[in-house]
PDB file of C-alpha atoms in Angstrom:
ATOM      1  CA  MET A   1       0.000   0.000   0.000  1.00  0.00           C
ATOM      2  CA  LEU A   2       2.793   2.445   0.806  1.00  0.00           C
ATOM      3  CA  ARG A   3       4.441   1.949  -2.578  1.00  0.00           C
ATOM      4  CA  THR A   4       1.016   2.100  -4.233  1.00  0.00           C
ATOM      5  CA  LEU A   5       0.422   5.466  -2.604  1.00  0.00           C
ATOM      6  CA  LEU A   6       3.837   6.634  -3.716  1.00  0.00           C
ATOM      7  CA  THR A   7       3.283   5.488  -7.290  1.00  0.00           C
ATOM      8  CA  VAL A   8      -0.114   7.155  -7.548  1.00  0.00           C
ATOM      9  CA  LEU A   9       1.313  10.313  -6.020  1.00  0.00           C
ATOM     10  CA  ALA A  10       4.003  10.436  -8.676  1.00  0.00           C
ATOM     11  CA  LEU A  11       1.290  10.357 -11.332  1.00  0.00           C
ATOM     12  CA  VAL A  12      -1.035  12.921  -9.824  1.00  0.00           C
ATOM     13  CA  VAL A  13       1.616  15.593  -9.365  1.00  0.00           C
ATOM     14  CA  GLY A  14       2.042  15.884 -13.111  1.00  0.00           C
ATOM     15  CA  ALA A  15       3.965  14.452 -16.016  1.00  0.00           C
ATOM     16  CA  SER A  16       7.140  16.436 -15.380  1.00  0.00           C
ATOM     17  CA  ALA A  17       7.410  15.267 -11.788  1.00  0.00           C
ATOM     18  CA  ALA A  18       6.467  11.721 -12.717  1.00  0.00           C
ATOM     19  CA  GLN A  19       9.543  11.551 -14.929  1.00  0.00           C
ATOM     20  CA  ALA A  20      11.979  12.583 -12.228  1.00  0.00           C
ATOM     21  CA  HIS A  21      13.402  10.412  -9.466  1.00  0.00           C
ATOM     22  CA  PRO A  22      13.044  10.531  -6.505  1.00  0.00           C
ATOM     23  CA  HIS A  23       9.310  11.012  -5.921  1.00  0.00           C
ATOM     24  CA  VAL A  24       9.067  11.164  -2.147  1.00  0.00           C
ATOM     25  CA  TRP A  25      11.339  12.606   0.519  1.00  0.00           C
ATOM     26  CA  ILE A  26      11.626  11.296   4.055  1.00  0.00           C
ATOM     27  CA  THR A  27      13.488  12.874   6.943  1.00  0.00           C
ATOM     28  CA  ALA A  28      14.452  10.065   9.297  1.00  0.00           C
ATOM     29  CA  SER A  29      15.652   9.698  12.845  1.00  0.00           C
ATOM     30  CA  SER A  30      16.581   6.351  14.354  1.00  0.00           C
ATOM     31  CA  GLU A  31      17.274   4.777  17.720  1.00  0.00           C
ATOM     32  CA  LEU A  32      19.381   1.661  18.248  1.00  0.00           C
ATOM     33  CA  LEU A  33      17.868  -0.329  21.096  1.00  0.00           C
ATOM     34  CA  TYR A  34      20.035  -2.332  23.493  1.00  0.00           C
ATOM     35  CA  ALA A  35      19.235  -4.896  26.201  1.00  0.00           C
ATOM     36  CA  PRO A  36      20.848  -4.861  29.687  1.00  0.00           C
ATOM     37  CA  ASP A  37      23.366  -7.512  28.576  1.00  0.00           C
ATOM     38  CA  GLY A  38      24.667  -5.186  25.855  1.00  0.00           C
ATOM     39  CA  SER A  39      23.055  -6.911  22.874  1.00  0.00           C
ATOM     40  CA  ILE A  40      21.205  -4.894  20.276  1.00  0.00           C
ATOM     41  CA  THR A  41      17.541  -5.860  20.096  1.00  0.00           C
ATOM     42  CA  GLY A  42      16.144  -3.632  17.385  1.00  0.00           C
ATOM     43  CA  VAL A  43      15.834  -0.296  15.618  1.00  0.00           C
ATOM     44  CA  ARG A  44      13.196   2.343  16.263  1.00  0.00           C
ATOM     45  CA  HIS A  45      12.414   4.728  13.391  1.00  0.00           C
ATOM     46  CA  ALA A  46      10.562   8.017  13.036  1.00  0.00           C
ATOM     47  CA  TRP A  47      10.025   8.978   9.391  1.00  0.00           C
ATOM     48  CA  THR A  48       8.678  12.395   8.473  1.00  0.00           C
ATOM     49  CA  PHE A  49       7.149  12.479   4.990  1.00  0.00           C
ATOM     50  CA  ASP A  50       7.271  15.495   2.721  1.00  0.00           C
ATOM     51  CA  ASP A  51       4.210  17.743   2.653  1.00  0.00           C
ATOM     52  CA  MET A  52       3.001  16.616  -0.771  1.00  0.00           C
ATOM     53  CA  PHE A  53       2.969  12.953   0.148  1.00  0.00           C
ATOM     54  CA  ALA A  54       1.336  13.683   3.508  1.00  0.00           C
ATOM     55  CA  SER A  55      -1.428  15.674   1.838  1.00  0.00           C
ATOM     56  CA  TYR A  56      -2.148  12.899  -0.638  1.00  0.00           C
ATOM     57  CA  ALA A  57      -1.927  10.049   1.887  1.00  0.00           C
ATOM     58  CA  LEU A  58      -4.489  11.715   4.140  1.00  0.00           C
ATOM     59  CA  GLN A  59      -7.139  11.971   1.436  1.00  0.00           C
ATOM     60  CA  GLY A  60     -10.204  10.041   2.545  1.00  0.00           C
ATOM     61  CA  THR A  61      -9.087   9.854   6.183  1.00  0.00           C
ATOM     62  CA  GLU A  62     -11.907  11.109   8.367  1.00  0.00           C
ATOM     63  CA  SER A  63     -11.300  13.253  11.431  1.00  0.00           C
ATOM     64  CA  LYS A  64     -13.560  14.859  13.999  1.00  0.00           C
ATOM     65  CA  THR A  65     -11.708  18.158  13.716  1.00  0.00           C
ATOM     66  CA  ARG A  66     -10.822  19.547  10.291  1.00  0.00           C
ATOM     67  CA  GLY A  67      -7.066  19.530   9.747  1.00  0.00           C
ATOM     68  CA  VAL A  68      -6.414  17.587  12.961  1.00  0.00           C
ATOM     69  CA  TYR A  69      -5.809  13.837  13.011  1.00  0.00           C
ATOM     70  CA  THR A  70      -5.491  11.766  16.157  1.00  0.00           C
ATOM     71  CA  ARG A  71      -3.369   8.650  16.487  1.00  0.00           C
ATOM     72  CA  GLU A  72      -6.556   6.586  16.611  1.00  0.00           C
ATOM     73  CA  GLU A  73      -7.915   8.122  13.406  1.00  0.00           C
ATOM     74  CA  LEU A  74      -4.633   7.404  11.652  1.00  0.00           C
ATOM     75  CA  ALA A  75      -4.326   3.835  12.987  1.00  0.00           C
ATOM     76  CA  PRO A  76      -5.704   2.058   9.858  1.00  0.00           C
ATOM     77  CA  LEU A  77      -3.324   3.992   7.600  1.00  0.00           C
ATOM     78  CA  ALA A  78      -0.403   3.257   9.923  1.00  0.00           C
ATOM     79  CA  GLN A  79      -1.148  -0.465   9.872  1.00  0.00           C
ATOM     80  CA  THR A  80      -1.417  -0.549   6.099  1.00  0.00           C
ATOM     81  CA  ASN A  81       1.867   1.291   5.691  1.00  0.00           C
ATOM     82  CA  VAL A  82       3.972  -0.823   8.037  1.00  0.00           C
ATOM     83  CA  GLU A  83       2.570  -4.049   6.608  1.00  0.00           C
ATOM     84  CA  SER A  84       3.513  -2.951   3.092  1.00  0.00           C
ATOM     85  CA  LEU A  85       7.072  -2.130   4.160  1.00  0.00           C
ATOM     86  CA  LYS A  86       7.918  -5.813   4.638  1.00  0.00           C
ATOM     87  CA  GLU A  87       8.197  -6.279   0.885  1.00  0.00           C
ATOM     88  CA  TYR A  88      10.977  -3.687   0.865  1.00  0.00           C
ATOM     89  CA  ALA A  89      12.828  -4.980   3.954  1.00  0.00           C
ATOM     90  CA  TYR A  90      11.644  -1.828   5.757  1.00  0.00           C
ATOM     91  CA  PHE A  91      14.367   0.066   3.848  1.00  0.00           C
ATOM     92  CA  THR A  92      16.588  -0.888   6.788  1.00  0.00           C
ATOM     93  CA  PHE A  93      19.631  -3.142   6.418  1.00  0.00           C
ATOM     94  CA  LEU A  94      21.580  -4.251   9.494  1.00  0.00           C
ATOM     95  CA  LYS A  95      24.819  -6.190   9.762  1.00  0.00           C
ATOM     96  CA  ALA A  96      26.484  -7.430  12.957  1.00  0.00           C
ATOM     97  CA  ASP A  97      30.198  -8.124  12.553  1.00  0.00           C
ATOM     98  CA  GLY A  98      29.591  -8.258   8.824  1.00  0.00           C
ATOM     99  CA  LYS A  99      26.684 -10.729   8.964  1.00  0.00           C
ATOM    100  CA  LYS A 100      23.231  -9.713   7.721  1.00  0.00           C
ATOM    101  CA  GLN A 101      20.509  -9.778  10.369  1.00  0.00           C
ATOM    102  CA  LYS A 102      16.759 -10.189   9.924  1.00  0.00           C
ATOM    103  CA  PHE A 103      13.927  -8.287  11.555  1.00  0.00           C
ATOM    104  CA  GLU A 104      10.620  -9.410  12.983  1.00  0.00           C
ATOM    105  CA  ASP A 105       7.444  -7.618  11.909  1.00  0.00           C
ATOM    106  CA  PRO A 106       7.196  -4.016  13.158  1.00  0.00           C
ATOM    107  CA  VAL A 107       5.754  -3.305  16.599  1.00  0.00           C
ATOM    108  CA  ASP A 108       4.698  -0.164  18.472  1.00  0.00           C
ATOM    109  CA  TYR A 109       3.803   1.566  15.219  1.00  0.00           C
ATOM    110  CA  PHE A 110       1.654   4.650  14.810  1.00  0.00           C
ATOM    111  CA  LEU A 111       1.243   7.729  12.640  1.00  0.00           C
ATOM    112  CA  GLU A 112       1.461  11.236  14.034  1.00  0.00           C
ATOM    113  CA  TYR A 113       0.174  14.367  12.340  1.00  0.00           C
ATOM    114  CA  ASN A 114       1.943  17.476  13.585  1.00  0.00           C
ATOM    115  CA  ASP A 115       1.982  20.912  11.930  1.00  0.00           C
ATOM    116  CA  THR A 116       1.136  19.504   8.456  1.00  0.00           C
ATOM    117  CA  LYS A 117       3.787  16.802   8.902  1.00  0.00           C
ATOM    118  CA  LEU A 118       2.921  13.104   8.752  1.00  0.00           C
ATOM    119  CA  ILE A 119       5.322  11.032  10.838  1.00  0.00           C
ATOM    120  CA  LEU A 120       5.462   7.242  10.868  1.00  0.00           C
ATOM    121  CA  HIS A 121       6.863   5.713  14.064  1.00  0.00           C
ATOM    122  CA  PHE A 122       7.695   2.010  14.275  1.00  0.00           C
ATOM    123  CA  THR A 123      10.105  -0.416  15.921  1.00  0.00           C
ATOM    124  CA  LEU A 124      11.868  -3.274  14.149  1.00  0.00           C
ATOM    125  CA  PRO A 125      12.842  -6.042  16.603  1.00  0.00           C
ATOM    126  CA  LEU A 126      15.699  -8.275  15.534  1.00  0.00           C
ATOM    127  CA  LYS A 127      14.791 -11.934  15.079  1.00  0.00           C
ATOM    128  CA  ALA A 128      17.743 -12.756  17.344  1.00  0.00           C
ATOM    129  CA  PRO A 129      19.487 -10.128  19.523  1.00  0.00           C
ATOM    130  CA  VAL A 130      23.216  -9.913  18.831  1.00  0.00           C
ATOM    131  CA  LYS A 131      26.214  -8.450  20.630  1.00  0.00           C
ATOM    132  CA  PRO A 132      28.646  -7.401  17.910  1.00  0.00           C
ATOM    133  CA  LYS A 133      31.814  -5.402  18.146  1.00  0.00           C
ATOM    134  CA  GLN A 134      30.985  -3.774  14.832  1.00  0.00           C
ATOM    135  CA  LEU A 135      27.441  -2.865  13.852  1.00  0.00           C
ATOM    136  CA  SER A 136      26.264  -1.251  10.633  1.00  0.00           C
ATOM    137  CA  VAL A 137      22.787  -0.032   9.754  1.00  0.00           C
ATOM    138  CA  GLU A 138      21.941   1.414   6.364  1.00  0.00           C
ATOM    139  CA  VAL A 139      18.686   3.233   5.601  1.00  0.00           C
ATOM    140  CA  PHE A 140      17.806   3.697   1.931  1.00  0.00           C
ATOM    141  CA  ASP A 141      15.453   2.717  -0.890  1.00  0.00           C
ATOM    142  CA  PRO A 142      17.395   0.646  -3.462  1.00  0.00           C
ATOM    143  CA  SER A 143      15.196   1.941  -6.303  1.00  0.00           C
ATOM    144  CA  TYR A 144      15.639   5.540  -5.084  1.00  0.00           C
ATOM    145  CA  PHE A 145      11.895   6.102  -5.402  1.00  0.00           C
ATOM    146  CA  ILE A 146      12.220   7.518  -1.888  1.00  0.00           C
ATOM    147  CA  ASP A 147      15.027   9.832  -0.846  1.00  0.00           C
ATOM    148  CA  PHE A 148      15.981   9.282   2.807  1.00  0.00           C
ATOM    149  CA  GLN A 149      17.834  11.995   4.694  1.00  0.00           C
ATOM    150  CA  MET A 150      18.682  11.715   8.367  1.00  0.00           C
ATOM    151  CA  ALA A 151      17.420  14.561  10.540  1.00  0.00           C
ATOM    152  CA  ASP A 152      19.748  17.480  11.254  1.00  0.00           C
ATOM    153  CA  LYS A 153      19.121  17.259  15.008  1.00  0.00           C
ATOM    154  CA  ASP A 154      19.609  13.943  16.832  1.00  0.00           C
ATOM    155  CA  PRO A 155      19.574  11.802  13.673  1.00  0.00           C
ATOM    156  CA  VAL A 156      20.679   8.660  15.521  1.00  0.00           C
ATOM    157  CA  ARG A 157      20.666   7.710  19.195  1.00  0.00           C
ATOM    158  CA  MET A 158      21.811   4.656  21.098  1.00  0.00           C
ATOM    159  CA  VAL A 159      19.402   3.598  23.849  1.00  0.00           C
ATOM    160  CA  SER A 160      21.007   1.779  26.811  1.00  0.00           C
ATOM    161  CA  ALA A 161      24.117   0.930  24.787  1.00  0.00           C
ATOM    162  CA  PRO A 162      27.151  -0.532  26.594  1.00  0.00           C
ATOM    163  CA  ALA A 163      29.738   1.913  27.890  1.00  0.00           C
ATOM    164  CA  GLY A 164      32.472   2.675  25.410  1.00  0.00           C
ATOM    165  CA  CYS A 165      30.433   2.114  22.256  1.00  0.00           C
ATOM    166  CA  LYS A 166      31.089   4.775  19.634  1.00  0.00           C
ATOM    167  CA  LEU A 167      28.420   5.922  17.187  1.00  0.00           C
ATOM    168  CA  GLY A 168      29.096   7.164  13.672  1.00  0.00           C
ATOM    169  CA  LEU A 169      26.969   8.429  10.801  1.00  0.00           C
ATOM    170  CA  VAL A 170      27.921   8.977   7.177  1.00  0.00           C
ATOM    171  CA  ARG A 171      25.376  11.008   5.276  1.00  0.00           C
ATOM    172  CA  PRO A 172      24.995  10.497   1.512  1.00  0.00           C
ATOM    173  CA  SER A 173      25.439  13.123  -1.133  1.00  0.00           C
ATOM    174  CA  ASP A 174      22.353  14.345  -2.961  1.00  0.00           C
ATOM    175  CA  GLY A 175      21.561  11.936  -5.775  1.00  0.00           C
ATOM    176  CA  GLY A 176      18.424  13.708  -6.961  1.00  0.00           C
ATOM    177  CA  ALA A 177      20.080  15.847  -9.621  1.00  0.00           C
ATOM    178  CA  VAL A 178      21.804  12.816 -11.135  1.00  0.00           C
ATOM    179  CA  ALA A 179      18.683  10.637 -10.962  1.00  0.00           C
ATOM    180  CA  GLN A 180      16.564  13.178 -12.806  1.00  0.00           C
ATOM    181  CA  THR A 181      18.765  12.835 -15.877  1.00  0.00           C
ATOM    182  CA  MET A 182      18.105   9.078 -16.108  1.00  0.00           C
ATOM    183  CA  ASN A 183      15.363   7.091 -17.811  1.00  0.00           C
ATOM    184  CA  GLU A 184      12.564   6.510 -15.301  1.00  0.00           C
ATOM    185  CA  GLN A 185      11.977   2.946 -16.492  1.00  0.00           C
ATOM    186  CA  THR A 186      15.504   1.888 -15.553  1.00  0.00           C
ATOM    187  CA  PHE A 187      14.666   2.374 -11.858  1.00  0.00           C
ATOM    188  CA  LEU A 188      12.044  -0.370 -11.942  1.00  0.00           C
ATOM    189  CA  SER A 189      12.791  -3.887 -10.713  1.00  0.00           C
ATOM    190  CA  GLY A 190      15.316  -5.461 -13.053  1.00  0.00           C
ATOM    191  CA  GLY A 191      16.260  -2.132 -14.619  1.00  0.00           C
ATOM    192  CA  ALA A 192      19.800  -0.887 -14.924  1.00  0.00           C
ATOM    193  CA  ASN A 193      19.331   1.497 -12.004  1.00  0.00           C
ATOM    194  CA  ALA A 194      17.173  -0.761  -9.791  1.00  0.00           C
ATOM    195  CA  ASN A 195      19.811  -0.544  -7.034  1.00  0.00           C
ATOM    196  CA  PHE A 196      20.760   3.078  -7.655  1.00  0.00           C
ATOM    197  CA  GLY A 197      19.673   4.063  -4.144  1.00  0.00           C
ATOM    198  CA  MET A 198      22.436   2.099  -2.418  1.00  0.00           C
ATOM    199  CA  ASN A 199      24.843   4.793  -3.600  1.00  0.00           C
ATOM    200  CA  PHE A 200      22.970   7.237  -1.375  1.00  0.00           C
ATOM    201  CA  ALA A 201      22.491   5.148   1.761  1.00  0.00           C
ATOM    202  CA  ASN A 202      22.620   6.691   5.206  1.00  0.00           C
ATOM    203  CA  LYS A 203      25.313   4.647   6.954  1.00  0.00           C
ATOM    204  CA  ILE A 204      25.141   4.239  10.721  1.00  0.00           C
ATOM    205  CA  SER A 205      27.993   2.489  12.495  1.00  0.00           C
ATOM    206  CA  VAL A 206      28.669   1.436  16.063  1.00  0.00           C
ATOM    207  CA  GLU A 207      31.961   0.089  17.424  1.00  0.00           C
ATOM    208  CA  CYS A 208      31.954  -1.472  20.873  1.00  0.00           C
ATOM    209  CA  PRO A 209      34.913  -2.676  22.940  1.00  0.00           C
TER     210      PRO A 209
END
């Protein structure tokens, strides 16, 4: 459903926009969640969608107060969105000491509407908690349909991490200008640029003693 919304949005904003990648912009902040024994248990995201997507996504959502949406009123849309993210691996890729890790289905998810901003909150529990010396988390859309940028303030936090762990973040360059010069069809699955977005991944790293 999320990608369906994104695809329809690309069409409704006009032919010129529909021919230019990316189509949606998300400002993200993330928390790395740790257990008392020092193992990482999951990742908690907060994704703020751009105004155009938020306006389109809210069409047909009823609210008691015009222009105000409660968490309860947004609950069906939140559920649909997080369920659809599974197909895309939640745009979140985690490695522990170089080994890929898998996530369970999202929990504690909800949508928040604040000052025209639509924010999706959700937690991704790891299938098996791990205690690596080197941790890497990348947030990106391989097809670059969505442009992810980490928030300027507090983009990444470690929650209850072991003492001595050091957090790093490498932000990507802006790939939008380059993407807009490319054939839109090549971004589709199997196209030459289907994995273009990995060049613009937000790279989070943690090194623990």
